[in-house]
mmCIF file of C-alpha atoms in Angstrom:
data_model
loop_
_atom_site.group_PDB
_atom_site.id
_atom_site.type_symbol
_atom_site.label_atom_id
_atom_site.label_comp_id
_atom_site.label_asym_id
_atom_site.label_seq_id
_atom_site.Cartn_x
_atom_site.Cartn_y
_atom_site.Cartn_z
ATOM 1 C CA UNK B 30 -14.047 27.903 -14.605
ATOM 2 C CA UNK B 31 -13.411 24.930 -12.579
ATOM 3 C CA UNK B 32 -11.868 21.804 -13.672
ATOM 4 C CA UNK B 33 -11.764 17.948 -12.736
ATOM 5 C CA UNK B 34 -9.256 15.681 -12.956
ATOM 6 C CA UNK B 35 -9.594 11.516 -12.740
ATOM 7 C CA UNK B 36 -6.485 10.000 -12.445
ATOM 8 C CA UNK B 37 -4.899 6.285 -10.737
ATOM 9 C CA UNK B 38 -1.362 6.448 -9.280
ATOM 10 C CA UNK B 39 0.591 3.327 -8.123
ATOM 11 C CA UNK B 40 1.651 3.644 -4.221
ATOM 12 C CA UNK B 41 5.249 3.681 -4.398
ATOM 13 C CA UNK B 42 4.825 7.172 -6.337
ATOM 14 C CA UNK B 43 4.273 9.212 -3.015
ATOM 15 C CA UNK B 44 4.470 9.172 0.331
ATOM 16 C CA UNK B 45 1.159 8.558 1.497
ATOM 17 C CA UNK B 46 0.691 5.257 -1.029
ATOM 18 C CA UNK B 47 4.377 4.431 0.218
ATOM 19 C CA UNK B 48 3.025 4.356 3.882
ATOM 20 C CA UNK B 49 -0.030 2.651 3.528
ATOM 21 C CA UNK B 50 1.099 0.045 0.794
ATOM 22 C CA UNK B 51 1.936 -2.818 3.514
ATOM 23 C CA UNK B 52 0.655 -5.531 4.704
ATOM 24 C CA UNK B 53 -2.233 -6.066 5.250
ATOM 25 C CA UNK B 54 -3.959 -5.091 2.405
ATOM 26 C CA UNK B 55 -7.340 -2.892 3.328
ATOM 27 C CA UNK B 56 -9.367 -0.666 1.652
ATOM 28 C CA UNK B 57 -8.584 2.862 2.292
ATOM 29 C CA UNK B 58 -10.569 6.190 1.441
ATOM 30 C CA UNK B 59 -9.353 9.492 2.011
ATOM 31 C CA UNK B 60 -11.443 11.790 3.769
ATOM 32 C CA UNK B 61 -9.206 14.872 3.740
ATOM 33 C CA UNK B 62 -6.303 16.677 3.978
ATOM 34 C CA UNK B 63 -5.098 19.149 6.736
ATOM 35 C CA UNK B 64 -1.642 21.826 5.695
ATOM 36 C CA UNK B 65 0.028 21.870 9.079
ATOM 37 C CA UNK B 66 3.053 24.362 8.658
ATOM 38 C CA UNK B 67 5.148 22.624 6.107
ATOM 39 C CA UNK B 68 4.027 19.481 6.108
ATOM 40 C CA UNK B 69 -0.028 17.965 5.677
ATOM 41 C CA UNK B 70 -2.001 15.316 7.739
ATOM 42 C CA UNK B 71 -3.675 13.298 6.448
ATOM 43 C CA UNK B 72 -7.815 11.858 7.921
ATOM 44 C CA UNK B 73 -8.563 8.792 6.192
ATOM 45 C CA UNK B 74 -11.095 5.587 6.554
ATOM 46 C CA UNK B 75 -9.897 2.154 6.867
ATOM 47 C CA UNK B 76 -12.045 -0.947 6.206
ATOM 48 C CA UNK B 77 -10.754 -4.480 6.678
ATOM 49 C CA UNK B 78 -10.212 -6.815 10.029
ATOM 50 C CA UNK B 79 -6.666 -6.406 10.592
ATOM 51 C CA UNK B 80 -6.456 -3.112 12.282
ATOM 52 C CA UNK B 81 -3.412 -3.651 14.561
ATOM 53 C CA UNK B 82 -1.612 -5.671 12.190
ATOM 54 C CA UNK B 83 -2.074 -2.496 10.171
ATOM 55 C CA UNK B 84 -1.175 -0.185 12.652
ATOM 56 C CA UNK B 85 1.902 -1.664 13.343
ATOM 57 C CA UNK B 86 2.935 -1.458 9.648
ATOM 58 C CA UNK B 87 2.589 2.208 9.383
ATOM 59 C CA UNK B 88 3.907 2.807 12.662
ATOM 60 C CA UNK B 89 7.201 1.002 11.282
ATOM 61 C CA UNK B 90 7.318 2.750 8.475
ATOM 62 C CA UNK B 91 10.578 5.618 8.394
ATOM 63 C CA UNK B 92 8.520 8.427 7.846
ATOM 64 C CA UNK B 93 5.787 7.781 10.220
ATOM 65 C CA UNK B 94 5.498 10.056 13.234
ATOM 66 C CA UNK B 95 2.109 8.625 14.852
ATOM 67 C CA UNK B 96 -0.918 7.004 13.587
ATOM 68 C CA UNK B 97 -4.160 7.449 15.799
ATOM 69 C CA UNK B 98 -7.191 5.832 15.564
ATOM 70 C CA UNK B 99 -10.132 8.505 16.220
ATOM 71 C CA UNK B 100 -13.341 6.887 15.301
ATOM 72 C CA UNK B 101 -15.027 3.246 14.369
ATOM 73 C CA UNK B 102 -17.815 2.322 12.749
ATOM 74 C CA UNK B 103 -19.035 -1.275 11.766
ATOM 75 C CA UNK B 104 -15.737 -2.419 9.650
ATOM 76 C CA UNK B 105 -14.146 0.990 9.046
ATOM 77 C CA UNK B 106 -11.894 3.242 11.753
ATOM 78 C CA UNK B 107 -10.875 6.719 11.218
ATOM 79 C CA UNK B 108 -7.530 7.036 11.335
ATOM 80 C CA UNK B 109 -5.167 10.581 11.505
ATOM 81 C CA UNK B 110 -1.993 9.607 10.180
ATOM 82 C CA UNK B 111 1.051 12.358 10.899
ATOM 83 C CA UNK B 112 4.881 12.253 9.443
ATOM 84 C CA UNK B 113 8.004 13.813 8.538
ATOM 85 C CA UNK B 114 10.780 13.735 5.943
ATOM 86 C CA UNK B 115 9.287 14.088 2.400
ATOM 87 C CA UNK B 116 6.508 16.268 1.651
ATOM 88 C CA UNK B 117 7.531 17.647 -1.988
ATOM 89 C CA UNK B 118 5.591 15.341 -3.202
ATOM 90 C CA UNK B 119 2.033 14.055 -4.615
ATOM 91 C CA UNK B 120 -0.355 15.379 -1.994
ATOM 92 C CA UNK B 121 2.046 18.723 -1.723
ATOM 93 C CA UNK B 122 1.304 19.150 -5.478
ATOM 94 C CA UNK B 123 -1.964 19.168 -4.934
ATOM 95 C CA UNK B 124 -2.572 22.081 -2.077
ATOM 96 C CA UNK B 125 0.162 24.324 -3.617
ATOM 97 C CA UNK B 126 -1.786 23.763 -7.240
ATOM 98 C CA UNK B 127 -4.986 24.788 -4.993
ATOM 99 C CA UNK B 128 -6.202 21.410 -5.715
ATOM 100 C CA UNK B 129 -9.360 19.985 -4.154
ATOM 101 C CA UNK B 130 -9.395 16.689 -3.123
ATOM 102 C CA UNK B 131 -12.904 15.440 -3.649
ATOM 103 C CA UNK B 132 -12.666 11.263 -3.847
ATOM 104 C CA UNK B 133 -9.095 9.199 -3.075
ATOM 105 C CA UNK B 134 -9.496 5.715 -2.521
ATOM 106 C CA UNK B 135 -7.165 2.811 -2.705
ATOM 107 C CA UNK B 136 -7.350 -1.064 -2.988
ATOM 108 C CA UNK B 137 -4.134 -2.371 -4.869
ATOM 109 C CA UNK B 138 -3.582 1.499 -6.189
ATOM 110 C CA UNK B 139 -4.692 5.039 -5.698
ATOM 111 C CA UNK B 140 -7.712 6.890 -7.611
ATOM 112 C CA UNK B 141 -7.791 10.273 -7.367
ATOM 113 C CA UNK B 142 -10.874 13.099 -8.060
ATOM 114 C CA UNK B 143 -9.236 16.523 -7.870
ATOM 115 C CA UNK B 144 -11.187 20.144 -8.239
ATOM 116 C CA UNK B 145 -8.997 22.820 -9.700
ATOM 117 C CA UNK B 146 -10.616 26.408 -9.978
ATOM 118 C CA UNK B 147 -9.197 26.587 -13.547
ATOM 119 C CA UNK B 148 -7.141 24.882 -16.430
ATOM 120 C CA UNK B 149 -4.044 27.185 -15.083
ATOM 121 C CA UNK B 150 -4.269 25.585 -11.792
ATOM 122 C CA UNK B 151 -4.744 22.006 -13.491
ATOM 123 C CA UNK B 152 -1.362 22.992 -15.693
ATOM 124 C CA UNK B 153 0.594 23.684 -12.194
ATOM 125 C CA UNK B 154 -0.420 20.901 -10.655
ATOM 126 C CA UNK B 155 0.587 18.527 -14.079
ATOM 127 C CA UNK B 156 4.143 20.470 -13.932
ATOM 128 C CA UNK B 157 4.632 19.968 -10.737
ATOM 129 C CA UNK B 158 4.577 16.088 -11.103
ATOM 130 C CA UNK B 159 6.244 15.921 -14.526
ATOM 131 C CA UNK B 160 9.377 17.750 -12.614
ATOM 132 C CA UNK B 161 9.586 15.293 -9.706
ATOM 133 C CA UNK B 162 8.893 12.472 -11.905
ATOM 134 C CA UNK B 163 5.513 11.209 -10.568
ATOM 135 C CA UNK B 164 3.999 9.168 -12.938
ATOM 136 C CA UNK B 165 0.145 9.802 -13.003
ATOM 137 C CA UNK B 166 -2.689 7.936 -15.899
ATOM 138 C CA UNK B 167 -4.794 10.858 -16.355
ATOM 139 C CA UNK B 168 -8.364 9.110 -16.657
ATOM 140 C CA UNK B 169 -10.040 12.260 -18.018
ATOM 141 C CA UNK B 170 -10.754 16.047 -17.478
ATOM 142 C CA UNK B 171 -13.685 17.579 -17.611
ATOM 143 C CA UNK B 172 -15.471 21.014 -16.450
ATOM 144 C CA UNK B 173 -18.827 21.385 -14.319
ATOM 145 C CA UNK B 174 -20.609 22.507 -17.203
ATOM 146 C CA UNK B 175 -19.328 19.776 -19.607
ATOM 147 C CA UNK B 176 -20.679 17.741 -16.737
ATOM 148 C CA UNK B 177 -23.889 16.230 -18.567
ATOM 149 C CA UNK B 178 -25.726 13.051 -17.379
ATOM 150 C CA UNK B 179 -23.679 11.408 -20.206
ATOM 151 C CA UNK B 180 -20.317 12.212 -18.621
ATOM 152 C CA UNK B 181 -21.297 12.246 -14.733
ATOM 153 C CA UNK B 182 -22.484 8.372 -15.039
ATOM 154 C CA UNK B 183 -23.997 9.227 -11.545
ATOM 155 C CA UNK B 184 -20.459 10.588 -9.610
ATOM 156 C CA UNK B 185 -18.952 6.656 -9.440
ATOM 157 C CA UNK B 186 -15.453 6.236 -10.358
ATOM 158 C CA UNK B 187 -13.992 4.389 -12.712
ATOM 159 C CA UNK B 188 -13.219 1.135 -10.554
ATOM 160 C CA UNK B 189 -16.541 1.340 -8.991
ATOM 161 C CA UNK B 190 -18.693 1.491 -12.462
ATOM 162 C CA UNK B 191 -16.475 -1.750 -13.773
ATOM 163 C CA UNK B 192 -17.448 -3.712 -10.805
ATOM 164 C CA UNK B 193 -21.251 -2.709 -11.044
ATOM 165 C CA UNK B 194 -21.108 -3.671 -14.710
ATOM 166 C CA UNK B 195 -19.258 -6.985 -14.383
ATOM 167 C CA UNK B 196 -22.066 -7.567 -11.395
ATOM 168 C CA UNK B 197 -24.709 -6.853 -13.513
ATOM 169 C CA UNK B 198 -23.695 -8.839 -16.703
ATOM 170 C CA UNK B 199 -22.580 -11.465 -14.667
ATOM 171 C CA UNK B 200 -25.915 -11.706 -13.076
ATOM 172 C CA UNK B 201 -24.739 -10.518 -9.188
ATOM 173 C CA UNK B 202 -27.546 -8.553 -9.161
ATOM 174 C CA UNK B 203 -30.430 -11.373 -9.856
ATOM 175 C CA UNK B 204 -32.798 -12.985 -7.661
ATOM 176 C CA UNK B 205 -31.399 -15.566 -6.810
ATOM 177 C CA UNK B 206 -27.745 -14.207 -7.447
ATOM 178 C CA UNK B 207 -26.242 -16.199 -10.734
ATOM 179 C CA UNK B 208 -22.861 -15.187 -9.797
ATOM 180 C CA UNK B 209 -20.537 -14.913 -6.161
ATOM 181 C CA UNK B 210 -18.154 -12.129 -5.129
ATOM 182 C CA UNK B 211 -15.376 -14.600 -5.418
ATOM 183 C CA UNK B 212 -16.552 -15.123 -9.123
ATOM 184 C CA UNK B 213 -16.849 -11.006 -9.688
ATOM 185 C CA UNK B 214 -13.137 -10.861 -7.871
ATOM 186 C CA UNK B 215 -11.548 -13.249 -9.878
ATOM 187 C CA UNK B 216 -12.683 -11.256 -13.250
ATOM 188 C CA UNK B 217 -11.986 -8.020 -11.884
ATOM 189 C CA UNK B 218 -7.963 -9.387 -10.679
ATOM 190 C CA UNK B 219 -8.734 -8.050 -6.990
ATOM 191 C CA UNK B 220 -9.823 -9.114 -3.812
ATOM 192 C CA UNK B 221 -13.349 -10.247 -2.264
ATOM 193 C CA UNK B 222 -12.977 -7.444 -0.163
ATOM 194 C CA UNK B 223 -11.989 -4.734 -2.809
ATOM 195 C CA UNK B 224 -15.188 -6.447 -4.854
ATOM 196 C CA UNK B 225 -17.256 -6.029 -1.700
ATOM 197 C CA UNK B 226 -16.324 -2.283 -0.854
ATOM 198 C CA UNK B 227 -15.998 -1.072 -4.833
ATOM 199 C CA UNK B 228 -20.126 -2.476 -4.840
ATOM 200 C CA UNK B 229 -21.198 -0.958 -1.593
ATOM 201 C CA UNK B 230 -20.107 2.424 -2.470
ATOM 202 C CA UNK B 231 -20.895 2.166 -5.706
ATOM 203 C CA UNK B 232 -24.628 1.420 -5.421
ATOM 204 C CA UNK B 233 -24.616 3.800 -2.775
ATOM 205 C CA UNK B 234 -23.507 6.524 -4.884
ATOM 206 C CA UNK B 235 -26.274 5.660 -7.547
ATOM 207 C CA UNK B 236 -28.917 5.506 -5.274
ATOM 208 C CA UNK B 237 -27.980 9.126 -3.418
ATOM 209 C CA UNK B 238 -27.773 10.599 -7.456
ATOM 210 C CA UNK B 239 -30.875 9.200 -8.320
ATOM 211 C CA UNK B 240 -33.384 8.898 -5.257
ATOM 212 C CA UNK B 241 -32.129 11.939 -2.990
ATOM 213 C CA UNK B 242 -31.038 14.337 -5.983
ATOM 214 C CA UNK B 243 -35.211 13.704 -7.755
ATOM 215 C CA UNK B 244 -36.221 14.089 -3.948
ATOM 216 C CA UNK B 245 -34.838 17.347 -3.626
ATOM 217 C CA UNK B 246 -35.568 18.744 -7.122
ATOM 218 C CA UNK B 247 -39.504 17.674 -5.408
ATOM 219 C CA UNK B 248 -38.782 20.054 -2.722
#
């Protein structure tokens, strides 16, 4: 039986949050991973308005080999990002673990939503980072069929369903709005932007759970 794991990780814990931790700070979401040989490359969405300040930061960085821009949409560019030297790492835990990447996003640190097809798997993959040292906060574990309304909360992760809430208690939500995104960023301890994109997707993710899911159950 397949199992999920929730966890945050601080950037300077693997390689990819070591390459992308610069200046300037955007909002990243990993859209997957690709084994190449011995090493992985990574496919990932950027969204800020610094993109060639950006660029040039991972481009600088030691274990950069090339980063390419491949799409752009509104505020957001796909980027392929490839590199060398160390690989042994976070994201190498993951594939050898068979480990399914199914949400990584980071503002000011990583969160993670990892499929393993059982608690064996899960146990390699929790080894493997113990041995290297990688410090991981496990949020929680759970299997699909422990996976009741009560637990899914809709799919959102952790830092998007604290930024709804604040919004909502703090009256974002209201016609006319009682509160700013400046307001919700300075409670939450992160920027406008991170407040922005954490809402977005957030009430995006509840409205594809509970309009498209009842519209297909119609079907």
């Amino acid at each position: 039986m397949s199992v999920i794991l929730e966890f945050t990780i601080e950037n300077d814990e693997f390689t990819l949050g070591e390459v992308l931790s610069g200046s300037p700070p955007m909002h990243i979401d990993l859209e997957r991973i690709v084994p190449t040989g011995n090493s992985v490359v990574p496919f990932l969405w950027v969204t800020g308005d610094e993109f060639e300040a950006f660029e040039r930061t991972v481009t600088a960085h030691e274990f950069v080999d090339e980063i390419l821009a491949l799409d752009k949409m509104e505020d957001s560019t796909l980027y392929r990002v490839r590199w060398h030297g160390r690989h042994n790492d976070l994201i190498q835990g993951i594939t050898e673990a068979d480990g399914t990447i199914l949400e990584g996003h980071a503002d000011d640190r990583w969160y993670f939503r990892l499929r393993f097809p059982d608690h064996d798997a899960l146990s390699r993959f929790h080894n493997f980072c113990t041995d290297l040292g990688i410090t991981i906060h496990i949020v929680r574990t759970y299997t699909e069929t422990d996976r009741t309304e009560s637990v899914k909360q809709f799919g959102l992760s952790q830092e998007q369903r604290e930024a709804l809430v604040v919004g909502l208690r703090r009256g974002y939500f209201d016609t006319p709005s009682q509160a700013s995104l400046d307001e919700l960023a300075d409670e939450l301890g992160i920027s406008q932007q991170a407040t922005s994109n954490r809402i977005r997707r957030g009430t995006k993710q509840v409205l594809s759970e509970a309009l498209l899911s009842s519209a297909m159950d119609l079907e």
